[in-house]
Amino acid sequence: MSLDKLSNPDLLTDLWIGGKAVPASEGGRFDVLDPATGQVLTTVADGSVEDALAAVDAADGAAAAWAATSPRERAEILRRAWELMTEQAEDLAKLVTLENGKALVDAKGEVAYAAEFFRWYSEEAVRAVGQLMTAPSGANKIMVLQQPVGICVLVTPWNFPAAMATRKIGPALAAGCTVVLKPASDTPLTALAMARILDEAGVPAGVVNVLPARRSGAVVSAMLHDPRVRKLSFTGSTEVGRVLLKEAADQVINCSMELGGNAPFLVFADADLDAAVEGAMVAKMRNGGEACTAANRFYVEGSIAEEFGRRLAERMQALHMGPGLDDGVQLGPLVNPDAVDKVDELVRGAVDAGAEAVVGGRRPADEKYSAGFYYEPTVLLGVEPGSPILDEEIFGPVAPIVTFDDEDVAIRLANASEFGLVSYVYTGDLARGLRVSEALDSGMVGLNRGLVSDPAAPFGGTKQSGIGREGGHDGMLDYLESKYIAVDW
C-alpha cells in the first residue's frame, strides 16, 4: 500500500507552527512505516527542542486574541471542522489505516468518532457557565467566572491518531486555549491532516500547532519547563505518565492524564451468551485489541466458561486478517514489530504456564504475512488468576479466560489491578449488574455493552489509569479555571 491510495496524496509532512508548514530547524526527518508491509510511506519533519519552543511562541502569540474570541465564533469554527472531517472521511480513514495498520472499517469508525468531538465541543463552547450567588453571611456576592487555562501541550498516542487529537483539541479550543500537539511518531500524518483541516475551518494562525518529533522526551520536557505553558493533556502508558507528572511538577502545571487500562470483562451464567460473545468481540477486537479500553482479562462463570470460550474462539478464528485497505479485512497488522514481540511473549508465557491456545497463539505462518506486523487472533483457556498475562495491557488480539464461581470472587479478581479505566459486565439480572458495576473500581463500566466511548460522556479512569476526564461537559472543564470575584452592590 502507498499514499497513492488517497484521492489527494499531497500530505502535510512538515511541522505546523504559527499557521504554516515549516521544516525542522535541524533539517531532520524520520520515516513513517506502513505496518502491513513494513515499507516506508513517507518521511516527516523531526522537530527539535528549538522547534518546540517556537511552537510555544506561536501559541503564546495567539493566546490573548483567541481567548477574547466570542464563544459563538469558536463554536462555528469547530462546527466547520466537523463538516470538513465528515466530507473528507474516506481519505482520512485510509490515511489512518496506512500509518496505523487497522482495518479500514475500524478506521472509518474512528474518523466518525473523532469528528464528533469537534461537533460536540462546538455545542459546548457556548456553555462555559459561571456562577453568581450571595455569600452565606450576606456580606457580598460570590461571582465565579470560567476562563481558559492557557497554553496547552497535548501528547497523543498512535492507536487512535485522529480521535485522540480531536478529543483534546476540541475542548481546548472551545474553552479558548491555544495548543501544541505532539503526536506519536508512528502516526504523525493524521495529526498533520487535522492541522490542515482546522486551518481550513478558520482557526487563526498559532492557535493549533503540530510538532512531530522522534525525541519525544526532550521536546515535551522543554515545553513543560516553559513558564508560559499551563496545561498538559497526555494519553499513553502509565509508565510515561508518571515521568510526565514529575516533569510537570517543576512548574506546577495543570495535568490531565489518560493512562493505561487492564479492562476486566465479567460474564455471569445468567447472561445472554450470544450478546456476551458479541460484546466481547467489540470490547476485545475494536482496533485489533490495540486500545486502552480493550477487554484484557475475561472472567467467566465456571458453568458457561467452556461454551463462552468455544463461541468466542469461533468468532475470532473467522476474522479476515490482512492489509487494512484490502476488501473484507477485519483485522489488520499491529502497529510495529515491538508490539508483535510483546504480544507473542505474553502468550508464550501463558501457554508455558499451562493455558491452552484454543485458537491462534502465534505469529501467522503464511508467507503473505511475513513482511507485516501481524499476530493471529487468540483465545486462551485455563489461565490461572495471577498469571503475568493478566497484569498488563496486551494491546493485541488476545483473550485470556479465567473462571470464577462466586460474584464476590469475580469482583475481587476484576479489581486486583493497579489500573481502573473501564470494566465490562454481562448478566441477565439488572440488580446484579448495577450492584457489580458499583463495586468495580474503574472510571467507566459497560453494562451489557461492549462499547463505552462517546463524545458526550466523561471518559477516564481511577487508580493508575489517570487523572481527569475527557469528553462530555467535564472534558471542557479540564481546560478552564474558575476565578472567584467577591462583589458588593
CSV table of C-alpha atoms in Angstrom, one decimal:
chain,number,residue,atom,x,y,z
A,1,MET,CA,0.0,0.0,0.0
A,2,SER,CA,1.1,3.6,-0.6
A,3,LEU,CA,-0.1,7.1,-0.4
A,4,ASP,CA,-1.5,6.9,-4.0
A,5,LYS,CA,-4.4,5.1,-2.4
A,6,LEU,CA,-5.6,8.6,-1.3
A,7,SER,CA,-7.6,10.8,-3.5
A,8,ASN,CA,-5.3,13.6,-2.5
A,9,PRO,CA,-1.8,12.2,-1.6
A,10,ASP,CA,-0.3,15.7,-1.2
A,11,LEU,CA,0.0,15.4,2.6
A,12,LEU,CA,1.4,17.9,5.0
A,13,THR,CA,4.7,16.4,6.2
A,14,ASP,CA,6.5,19.4,7.8
A,15,LEU,CA,5.9,20.9,11.2
A,16,TRP,CA,2.8,23.1,11.6
A,17,ILE,CA,3.8,26.2,13.6
A,18,GLY,CA,2.2,29.6,13.6
A,19,GLY,CA,-0.3,28.7,10.8
A,20,LYS,CA,2.2,27.4,8.3
A,21,ALA,CA,4.2,24.4,7.3
A,22,VAL,CA,7.9,24.7,8.3
A,23,PRO,CA,10.9,22.4,8.1
A,24,ALA,CA,12.5,21.1,11.3
A,25,SER,CA,15.1,23.6,12.5
A,26,GLU,CA,17.9,21.0,12.3
A,27,GLY,CA,16.7,19.7,9.0
A,28,GLY,CA,16.0,16.2,10.3
A,29,ARG,CA,13.2,13.9,9.0
A,30,PHE,CA,12.1,10.4,10.1
A,31,ASP,CA,10.3,7.5,8.3
A,32,VAL,CA,6.7,6.7,8.7
A,33,LEU,CA,6.1,3.0,8.0
A,34,ASP,CA,3.1,1.0,6.6
A,35,PRO,CA,2.5,-1.7,9.3
A,36,ALA,CA,1.0,-4.0,6.6
A,37,THR,CA,4.3,-4.2,4.6
A,38,GLY,CA,7.0,-2.7,6.8
A,39,GLN,CA,7.7,-0.3,3.9
A,40,VAL,CA,8.3,3.5,4.2
A,41,LEU,CA,5.2,5.5,3.4
A,42,THR,CA,6.9,8.9,3.5
A,43,THR,CA,9.2,11.0,5.8
A,44,VAL,CA,8.1,13.7,8.3
A,45,ALA,CA,10.0,16.6,9.8
A,46,ASP,CA,11.7,15.7,13.0
A,47,GLY,CA,11.0,18.5,15.5
A,48,SER,CA,13.7,19.7,17.9
A,49,VAL,CA,13.7,21.5,21.3
A,50,GLU,CA,14.1,24.7,19.3
A,51,ASP,CA,11.0,23.9,17.3
A,52,ALA,CA,9.1,23.0,20.4
A,53,LEU,CA,9.8,26.4,21.9
A,54,ALA,CA,8.9,28.1,18.6
A,55,ALA,CA,5.6,26.3,18.7
A,56,VAL,CA,5.0,27.6,22.3
A,57,ASP,CA,6.0,31.1,21.0
A,58,ALA,CA,3.3,30.8,18.3
A,59,ALA,CA,0.7,29.6,20.8
A,60,ASP,CA,1.6,32.4,23.2
A,61,GLY,CA,1.3,35.0,20.4
A,62,ALA,CA,-2.2,33.8,19.5
A,63,ALA,CA,-3.4,33.2,23.1
A,64,ALA,CA,-4.9,36.5,24.1
A,65,ALA,CA,-6.8,37.1,20.8
A,66,TRP,CA,-8.2,33.5,20.8
A,67,ALA,CA,-9.3,33.7,24.5
A,68,ALA,CA,-11.1,37.0,23.6
A,69,THR,CA,-12.8,35.5,20.6
A,70,SER,CA,-16.5,35.1,21.3
A,71,PRO,CA,-17.7,31.6,22.3
A,72,ARG,CA,-20.1,31.6,19.3
A,73,GLU,CA,-17.2,32.3,16.8
A,74,ARG,CA,-15.1,29.5,18.4
A,75,ALA,CA,-18.2,27.2,18.1
A,76,GLU,CA,-18.7,27.9,14.4
A,77,ILE,CA,-15.1,27.2,13.6
A,78,LEU,CA,-15.3,23.8,15.4
A,79,ARG,CA,-18.6,23.1,13.6
A,80,ARG,CA,-16.9,23.8,10.3
A,81,ALA,CA,-14.0,21.4,11.3
A,82,TRP,CA,-16.6,18.7,11.9
A,83,GLU,CA,-18.1,19.3,8.5
A,84,LEU,CA,-14.7,19.2,6.8
A,85,MET,CA,-13.8,15.9,8.6
A,86,THR,CA,-17.1,14.4,7.6
A,87,GLU,CA,-16.6,15.5,3.9
A,88,GLN,CA,-13.0,14.1,3.9
A,89,ALA,CA,-13.8,11.0,6.0
A,90,GLU,CA,-12.9,8.4,3.3
A,91,ASP,CA,-9.4,9.8,2.7
A,92,LEU,CA,-8.8,10.4,6.4
A,93,ALA,CA,-9.8,6.8,7.2
A,94,LYS,CA,-7.4,5.5,4.5
A,95,LEU,CA,-4.6,7.6,6.0
A,96,VAL,CA,-5.2,6.2,9.4
A,97,THR,CA,-5.1,2.7,8.0
A,98,LEU,CA,-1.9,3.4,6.1
A,99,GLU,CA,0.1,4.6,9.0
A,100,ASN,CA,-1.6,2.7,11.9
A,101,GLY,CA,-2.5,-0.6,10.2
A,102,LYS,CA,-6.0,-1.0,11.5
A,103,ALA,CA,-8.7,-2.4,9.2
A,104,LEU,CA,-10.4,0.3,7.1
A,105,VAL,CA,-13.8,-0.5,8.7
A,106,ASP,CA,-12.2,0.3,12.1
A,107,ALA,CA,-10.5,3.5,10.7
A,108,LYS,CA,-13.9,4.7,9.3
A,109,GLY,CA,-15.4,4.2,12.7
A,110,GLU,CA,-12.6,6.2,14.3
A,111,VAL,CA,-12.8,9.1,11.9
A,112,ALA,CA,-16.6,9.4,12.5
A,113,TYR,CA,-16.0,9.2,16.3
A,114,ALA,CA,-13.1,11.7,16.1
A,115,ALA,CA,-15.2,14.3,14.1
A,116,GLU,CA,-17.9,14.1,16.7
A,117,PHE,CA,-15.6,15.7,19.2
A,118,PHE,CA,-15.5,18.8,17.1
A,119,ARG,CA,-19.3,18.8,16.8
A,120,TRP,CA,-19.8,18.2,20.5
A,121,TYR,CA,-17.5,20.9,21.6
A,122,SER,CA,-18.9,23.3,19.0
A,123,GLU,CA,-22.0,23.0,21.1
A,124,GLU,CA,-20.2,23.1,24.5
A,125,ALA,CA,-18.2,26.2,23.6
A,126,VAL,CA,-21.1,28.5,24.5
A,127,ARG,CA,-21.7,26.7,27.8
A,128,ALA,CA,-18.7,27.8,29.9
A,129,VAL,CA,-21.2,28.8,32.6
A,130,GLY,CA,-20.2,30.8,35.6
A,131,GLN,CA,-22.0,31.3,38.9
A,132,LEU,CA,-23.5,34.1,40.9
A,133,MET,CA,-24.7,33.8,44.5
A,134,THR,CA,-25.0,35.6,47.7
A,135,ALA,CA,-22.4,34.7,50.3
A,136,PRO,CA,-24.0,32.8,53.3
A,137,SER,CA,-23.0,35.7,55.6
A,138,GLY,CA,-24.8,38.2,53.3
A,139,ALA,CA,-21.7,40.3,53.3
A,140,ASN,CA,-21.1,40.2,49.5
A,141,LYS,CA,-21.9,38.4,46.2
A,142,ILE,CA,-19.8,35.5,45.0
A,143,MET,CA,-19.2,35.7,41.3
A,144,VAL,CA,-17.3,32.8,39.6
A,145,LEU,CA,-16.0,33.1,36.1
A,146,GLN,CA,-14.7,30.3,33.8
A,147,GLN,CA,-11.6,31.4,32.0
A,148,PRO,CA,-9.2,29.4,29.6
A,149,VAL,CA,-6.4,27.7,31.5
A,150,GLY,CA,-3.8,29.0,28.9
A,151,ILE,CA,-1.3,27.3,26.5
A,152,CYS,CA,-1.8,23.5,26.4
A,153,VAL,CA,0.6,20.8,25.5
A,154,LEU,CA,-1.2,17.8,24.1
A,155,VAL,CA,0.5,14.5,23.7
A,156,THR,CA,-1.3,11.7,21.9
A,157,PRO,CA,-0.7,8.0,21.2
A,158,TRP,CA,-0.6,6.0,17.9
A,159,ASN,CA,-3.6,3.8,18.4
A,160,PHE,CA,-6.3,6.4,17.6
A,161,PRO,CA,-4.4,9.1,15.8
A,162,ALA,CA,-7.5,11.1,14.8
A,163,ALA,CA,-9.7,10.6,17.8
A,164,MET,CA,-7.1,11.2,20.5
A,165,ALA,CA,-6.2,14.5,18.7
A,166,THR,CA,-9.7,15.8,18.4
A,167,ARG,CA,-10.7,14.7,21.9
A,168,LYS,CA,-8.1,17.1,23.2
A,169,ILE,CA,-8.1,19.9,20.6
A,170,GLY,CA,-11.9,20.2,20.6
A,171,PRO,CA,-12.4,21.1,24.3
A,172,ALA,CA,-9.2,23.2,24.4
A,173,LEU,CA,-10.3,25.4,21.5
A,174,ALA,CA,-13.9,25.5,22.8
A,175,ALA,CA,-12.5,26.8,26.2
A,176,GLY,CA,-10.4,29.5,24.5
A,177,CYS,CA,-7.0,27.8,24.8
A,178,THR,CA,-4.2,27.6,22.3
A,179,VAL,CA,-2.4,24.3,21.8
A,180,VAL,CA,0.8,22.5,20.8
A,181,LEU,CA,0.0,18.9,19.7
A,182,LYS,CA,2.9,16.3,19.9
A,183,PRO,CA,1.6,13.2,18.1
A,184,ALA,CA,3.1,9.8,18.3
A,185,SER,CA,6.0,9.2,16.0
A,186,ASP,CA,4.3,6.1,14.5
A,187,THR,CA,1.3,8.1,13.3
A,188,PRO,CA,2.1,11.8,12.7
A,189,LEU,CA,0.4,12.1,9.3
A,190,THR,CA,-3.2,12.0,10.7
A,191,ALA,CA,-2.3,14.7,13.2
A,192,LEU,CA,-0.9,16.9,10.5
A,193,ALA,CA,-4.0,16.3,8.4
A,194,MET,CA,-6.0,17.6,11.4
A,195,ALA,CA,-3.9,20.8,11.4
A,196,ARG,CA,-4.8,21.4,7.7
A,197,ILE,CA,-8.5,20.8,8.4
A,198,LEU,CA,-8.5,23.2,11.3
A,199,ASP,CA,-6.7,25.8,9.3
A,200,GLU,CA,-9.3,25.5,6.5
A,201,ALA,CA,-12.1,25.7,9.1
A,202,GLY,CA,-10.8,29.1,10.2
A,203,VAL,CA,-8.6,28.5,13.2
A,204,PRO,CA,-6.3,31.6,13.4
A,205,ALA,CA,-2.6,31.1,13.0
A,206,GLY,CA,-0.8,29.9,16.1
A,207,VAL,CA,-3.9,28.6,17.9
A,208,VAL,CA,-3.1,25.0,16.8
A,209,ASN,CA,0.5,23.9,16.3
A,210,VAL,CA,1.5,20.3,15.5
A,211,LEU,CA,5.0,19.1,16.3
A,212,PRO,CA,6.1,15.6,15.1
A,213,ALA,CA,9.3,14.6,16.8
A,214,ARG,CA,11.3,11.4,17.4
A,215,ARG,CA,12.9,12.9,20.5
A,216,SER,CA,9.6,13.0,22.4
A,217,GLY,CA,11.0,13.2,25.9
A,218,ALA,CA,13.3,16.2,25.1
A,219,VAL,CA,10.7,18.3,23.2
A,220,VAL,CA,7.9,17.7,25.7
A,221,SER,CA,10.2,18.4,28.7
A,222,ALA,CA,11.3,21.7,27.1
A,223,MET,CA,7.7,22.8,26.7
A,224,LEU,CA,6.7,21.7,30.2
A,225,HIS,CA,9.6,23.8,31.6
A,226,ASP,CA,8.5,26.9,29.7
A,227,PRO,CA,6.6,29.0,32.3
A,228,ARG,CA,4.0,30.1,29.6
A,229,VAL,CA,2.7,26.5,29.4
A,230,ARG,CA,-0.2,26.0,31.8
A,231,LYS,CA,-1.7,22.6,30.8
A,232,LEU,CA,-0.6,19.1,29.9
A,233,SER,CA,-3.0,16.6,28.5
A,234,PHE,CA,-1.4,13.2,27.9
A,235,THR,CA,-2.8,9.9,26.6
A,236,GLY,CA,-0.4,6.9,26.8
A,237,SER,CA,1.1,4.4,29.1
A,238,THR,CA,1.1,4.8,32.9
A,239,GLU,CA,4.9,4.4,32.9
A,240,VAL,CA,5.4,7.5,30.7
A,241,GLY,CA,2.6,9.3,32.5
A,242,ARG,CA,4.4,9.0,35.8
A,243,VAL,CA,7.5,10.6,34.2
A,244,LEU,CA,5.5,13.5,32.7
A,245,LEU,CA,3.7,14.1,36.0
A,246,LYS,CA,7.1,14.5,37.7
A,247,GLU,CA,8.2,16.9,34.9
A,248,ALA,CA,5.0,18.9,35.1
A,249,ALA,CA,5.5,19.3,38.9
A,250,ASP,CA,8.5,21.5,38.3
A,251,GLN,CA,6.2,24.3,37.0
A,252,VAL,CA,3.1,23.1,38.8
A,253,ILE,CA,1.3,22.5,35.5
A,254,ASN,CA,-2.3,21.5,35.4
A,255,CYS,CA,-2.4,17.9,34.2
A,256,SER,CA,-5.0,15.6,32.6
A,257,MET,CA,-3.7,12.0,32.2
A,258,GLU,CA,-5.5,9.2,30.4
A,259,LEU,CA,-3.2,6.3,31.1
A,260,GLY,CA,-3.1,2.5,30.9
A,261,GLY,CA,-6.0,0.1,31.1
A,262,ASN,CA,-6.4,-3.5,32.0
A,263,ALA,CA,-10.1,-4.0,31.5
A,264,PRO,CA,-11.9,-7.0,33.1
A,265,PHE,CA,-14.8,-8.5,31.2
A,266,LEU,CA,-17.2,-10.4,33.5
A,267,VAL,CA,-19.7,-12.9,32.2
A,268,PHE,CA,-22.2,-14.4,34.7
A,269,ALA,CA,-24.1,-17.6,34.0
A,270,ASP,CA,-27.4,-15.8,33.6
A,271,ALA,CA,-26.1,-13.6,30.8
A,272,ASP,CA,-27.4,-13.7,27.2
A,273,LEU,CA,-24.4,-15.7,25.9
A,274,ASP,CA,-24.9,-14.5,22.3
A,275,ALA,CA,-24.9,-10.9,23.4
A,276,ALA,CA,-21.9,-11.5,25.7
A,277,VAL,CA,-19.9,-13.0,22.8
A,278,GLU,CA,-20.9,-10.2,20.5
A,279,GLY,CA,-19.9,-7.6,23.2
A,280,ALA,CA,-16.6,-9.4,23.8
A,281,MET,CA,-15.8,-9.1,20.1
A,282,VAL,CA,-16.4,-5.4,20.2
A,283,ALA,CA,-14.6,-4.8,23.5
A,284,LYS,CA,-11.6,-7.0,22.6
A,285,MET,CA,-11.3,-6.6,18.9
A,286,ARG,CA,-12.0,-2.9,18.3
A,287,ASN,CA,-8.8,-1.5,16.8
A,288,GLY,CA,-7.4,-5.1,16.8
A,289,GLY,CA,-7.1,-5.0,20.5
A,290,GLU,CA,-4.8,-2.0,20.5
A,291,ALA,CA,-7.0,0.1,22.7
A,292,CYS,CA,-6.7,1.2,26.3
A,293,THR,CA,-10.4,0.2,26.6
A,294,ALA,CA,-9.8,-3.2,25.2
A,295,ALA,CA,-11.1,-6.2,27.3
A,296,ASN,CA,-7.9,-7.6,28.6
A,297,ARG,CA,-9.0,-10.1,31.2
A,298,PHE,CA,-12.0,-12.3,30.7
A,299,TYR,CA,-13.6,-13.7,33.9
A,300,VAL,CA,-16.4,-16.2,33.1
A,301,GLU,CA,-18.6,-18.1,35.5
A,302,GLY,CA,-17.4,-21.7,35.5
A,303,SER,CA,-20.6,-23.3,34.3
A,304,ILE,CA,-20.5,-21.4,31.0
A,305,ALA,CA,-16.8,-20.8,30.6
A,306,GLU,CA,-16.2,-23.6,28.1
A,307,GLU,CA,-19.1,-22.7,25.9
A,308,PHE,CA,-18.3,-19.0,26.0
A,309,GLY,CA,-14.7,-19.8,25.1
A,310,ARG,CA,-15.7,-22.0,22.2
A,311,ARG,CA,-18.0,-19.4,20.7
A,312,LEU,CA,-15.5,-16.6,21.1
A,313,ALA,CA,-12.8,-18.8,19.5
A,314,GLU,CA,-15.1,-19.5,16.5
A,315,ARG,CA,-15.7,-15.7,16.1
A,316,MET,CA,-12.0,-14.8,16.5
A,317,GLN,CA,-10.9,-17.5,14.1
A,318,ALA,CA,-13.3,-16.4,11.4
A,319,LEU,CA,-11.9,-12.8,11.3
A,320,HIS,CA,-10.3,-12.0,7.9
A,321,MET,CA,-6.8,-10.8,8.6
A,322,GLY,CA,-4.7,-8.8,6.1
A,323,PRO,CA,-3.6,-5.3,5.0
A,324,GLY,CA,-6.2,-2.9,6.3
A,325,LEU,CA,-7.1,-1.4,2.9
A,326,ASP,CA,-7.9,-4.8,1.3
A,327,ASP,CA,-11.5,-5.7,0.7
A,328,GLY,CA,-13.2,-7.5,3.6
A,329,VAL,CA,-10.3,-7.3,6.0
A,330,GLN,CA,-11.5,-7.2,9.6
A,331,LEU,CA,-8.1,-7.4,11.4
A,332,GLY,CA,-5.0,-5.5,10.2
A,333,PRO,CA,-1.4,-5.7,11.5
A,334,LEU,CA,-0.2,-4.4,14.8
A,335,VAL,CA,1.5,-1.0,14.7
A,336,ASN,CA,5.2,-2.1,14.7
A,337,PRO,CA,7.5,-5.1,15.4
A,338,ASP,CA,7.9,-4.3,19.1
A,339,ALA,CA,4.1,-4.6,19.5
A,340,VAL,CA,4.2,-8.1,17.9
A,341,ASP,CA,7.1,-9.2,20.1
A,342,LYS,CA,5.3,-8.1,23.3
A,343,VAL,CA,2.1,-9.9,22.4
A,344,ASP,CA,3.9,-13.1,21.5
A,345,GLU,CA,6.0,-13.0,24.7
A,346,LEU,CA,2.8,-12.7,26.8
A,347,VAL,CA,1.0,-15.5,25.0
A,348,ARG,CA,4.0,-17.8,25.1
A,349,GLY,CA,4.4,-17.2,28.9
A,350,ALA,CA,0.7,-18.1,29.5
A,351,VAL,CA,0.9,-21.3,27.4
A,352,ASP,CA,4.1,-22.3,29.2
A,353,ALA,CA,2.3,-21.8,32.5
A,354,GLY,CA,-0.5,-24.2,31.4
A,355,ALA,CA,-3.0,-22.2,29.4
A,356,GLU,CA,-4.4,-23.6,26.2
A,357,ALA,CA,-4.5,-21.6,23.0
A,358,VAL,CA,-7.8,-22.9,21.5
A,359,VAL,CA,-7.2,-20.7,18.5
A,360,GLY,CA,-4.2,-18.7,17.4
A,361,GLY,CA,-1.3,-18.3,19.8
A,362,ARG,CA,1.4,-17.4,17.3
A,363,ARG,CA,2.6,-15.2,14.5
A,364,PRO,CA,0.9,-16.2,11.3
A,365,ALA,CA,2.9,-18.9,9.4
A,366,ASP,CA,1.5,-17.9,5.9
A,367,GLU,CA,4.2,-16.3,3.8
A,368,LYS,CA,1.9,-13.5,2.7
A,369,TYR,CA,2.0,-12.0,6.2
A,370,SER,CA,5.8,-12.2,6.6
A,371,ALA,CA,6.5,-8.6,5.7
A,372,GLY,CA,4.0,-7.0,8.0
A,373,PHE,CA,3.4,-6.8,11.7
A,374,TYR,CA,0.7,-9.5,12.2
A,375,TYR,CA,-0.5,-11.7,15.1
A,376,GLU,CA,-3.2,-14.3,14.9
A,377,PRO,CA,-6.4,-13.8,16.9
A,378,THR,CA,-6.0,-15.8,20.0
A,379,VAL,CA,-8.2,-17.3,22.8
A,380,LEU,CA,-6.6,-18.8,25.8
A,381,LEU,CA,-8.4,-21.1,28.2
A,382,GLY,CA,-7.3,-22.4,31.6
A,383,VAL,CA,-5.5,-19.2,32.5
A,384,GLU,CA,-4.9,-19.1,36.3
A,385,PRO,CA,-5.6,-16.0,38.4
A,386,GLY,CA,-2.3,-14.1,39.0
A,387,SER,CA,-0.8,-15.1,35.6
A,388,PRO,CA,1.5,-12.4,34.2
A,389,ILE,CA,-0.7,-12.0,31.1
A,390,LEU,CA,-3.4,-10.6,33.4
A,391,ASP,CA,-1.2,-8.0,34.9
A,392,GLU,CA,-0.5,-5.7,31.9
A,393,GLU,CA,-2.1,-4.4,28.8
A,394,ILE,CA,-1.8,-7.0,26.0
A,395,PHE,CA,-2.6,-4.4,23.2
A,396,GLY,CA,-3.3,-7.1,20.7
A,397,PRO,CA,-5.9,-9.7,19.6
A,398,VAL,CA,-5.6,-12.0,22.6
A,399,ALA,CA,-8.4,-13.0,25.0
A,400,PRO,CA,-7.3,-14.9,28.2
A,401,ILE,CA,-10.2,-16.6,30.0
A,402,VAL,CA,-10.3,-17.2,33.8
A,403,THR,CA,-13.1,-19.0,35.5
A,404,PHE,CA,-14.9,-18.0,38.7
A,405,ASP,CA,-17.8,-19.4,40.7
A,406,ASP,CA,-18.8,-16.6,43.0
A,407,GLU,CA,-19.9,-12.9,42.5
A,408,ASP,CA,-17.6,-11.6,45.2
A,409,VAL,CA,-14.6,-13.5,43.8
A,410,ALA,CA,-15.3,-12.1,40.4
A,411,ILE,CA,-15.3,-8.6,41.7
A,412,ARG,CA,-12.2,-9.2,43.7
A,413,LEU,CA,-10.4,-10.6,40.7
A,414,ALA,CA,-11.6,-7.7,38.5
A,415,ASN,CA,-10.4,-5.1,41.0
A,416,ALA,CA,-7.0,-6.8,41.5
A,417,SER,CA,-5.1,-4.4,39.3
A,418,GLU,CA,-3.3,-1.1,39.6
A,419,PHE,CA,-5.4,0.1,36.6
A,420,GLY,CA,-9.1,1.2,36.7
A,421,LEU,CA,-10.1,2.6,33.3
A,422,VAL,CA,-13.1,0.5,32.2
A,423,SER,CA,-14.8,-2.7,33.1
A,424,TYR,CA,-17.5,-4.8,31.3
A,425,VAL,CA,-20.2,-6.8,32.9
A,426,TYR,CA,-22.7,-9.2,31.2
A,427,THR,CA,-25.6,-10.5,33.3
A,428,GLY,CA,-29.4,-11.1,32.8
A,429,ASP,CA,-30.0,-9.8,36.4
A,430,LEU,CA,-30.3,-6.0,36.4
A,431,ALA,CA,-29.9,-5.7,40.2
A,432,ARG,CA,-26.7,-7.8,40.0
A,433,GLY,CA,-25.5,-5.7,37.0
A,434,LEU,CA,-25.9,-2.5,38.9
A,435,ARG,CA,-24.5,-3.9,42.1
A,436,VAL,CA,-21.4,-5.2,40.4
A,437,SER,CA,-21.0,-2.0,38.4
A,438,GLU,CA,-21.0,0.0,41.5
A,439,ALA,CA,-18.4,-2.3,43.2
A,440,LEU,CA,-16.0,-2.3,40.3
A,441,ASP,CA,-13.1,0.2,40.8
A,442,SER,CA,-13.0,1.8,37.4
A,443,GLY,CA,-14.0,5.1,35.9
A,444,MET,CA,-16.3,3.5,33.4
A,445,VAL,CA,-18.4,0.4,33.1
A,446,GLY,CA,-20.1,-1.2,30.1
A,447,LEU,CA,-23.1,-3.0,31.5
A,448,ASN,CA,-24.3,-5.5,28.8
A,449,ARG,CA,-22.4,-3.3,26.3
A,450,GLY,CA,-19.0,-3.8,24.7
A,451,LEU,CA,-18.5,-0.2,23.8
A,452,VAL,CA,-18.5,2.7,26.2
A,453,SER,CA,-16.7,5.6,24.4
A,454,ASP,CA,-19.0,8.5,23.5
A,455,PRO,CA,-18.0,12.2,22.9
A,456,ALA,CA,-20.9,13.2,25.2
A,457,ALA,CA,-19.7,11.1,28.1
A,458,PRO,CA,-16.9,11.6,30.6
A,459,PHE,CA,-14.0,9.3,29.7
A,460,GLY,CA,-11.4,8.5,32.3
A,461,GLY,CA,-10.2,6.1,35.0
A,462,THR,CA,-9.4,5.6,38.6
A,463,LYS,CA,-6.2,4.4,40.3
A,464,GLN,CA,-3.2,4.5,37.9
A,465,SER,CA,-5.4,4.8,34.8
A,466,GLY,CA,-5.3,8.6,35.1
A,467,ILE,CA,-6.4,11.9,36.3
A,468,GLY,CA,-9.3,14.0,34.9
A,469,ARG,CA,-11.9,13.3,32.3
A,470,GLU,CA,-12.2,13.8,28.5
A,471,GLY,CA,-15.4,14.1,26.6
A,472,GLY,CA,-18.8,15.4,27.8
A,473,HIS,CA,-19.1,18.7,29.6
A,474,ASP,CA,-16.4,17.5,32.1
A,475,GLY,CA,-13.9,17.5,29.2
A,476,MET,CA,-14.1,21.2,28.7
A,477,LEU,CA,-13.9,21.9,32.4
A,478,ASP,CA,-10.4,20.4,32.3
A,479,TYR,CA,-9.3,23.4,30.1
A,480,LEU,CA,-11.0,26.1,32.3
A,481,GLU,CA,-10.0,27.8,35.5
A,482,SER,CA,-12.6,29.0,38.0
A,483,LYS,CA,-12.0,32.6,39.0
A,484,TYR,CA,-13.8,33.9,42.1
A,485,ILE,CA,-14.6,37.6,42.4
A,486,ALA,CA,-16.1,39.0,45.6
A,487,VAL,CA,-18.5,41.7,44.7
A,488,ASP,CA,-20.6,44.3,46.6
A,489,TRP,CA,-23.5,46.2,45.1
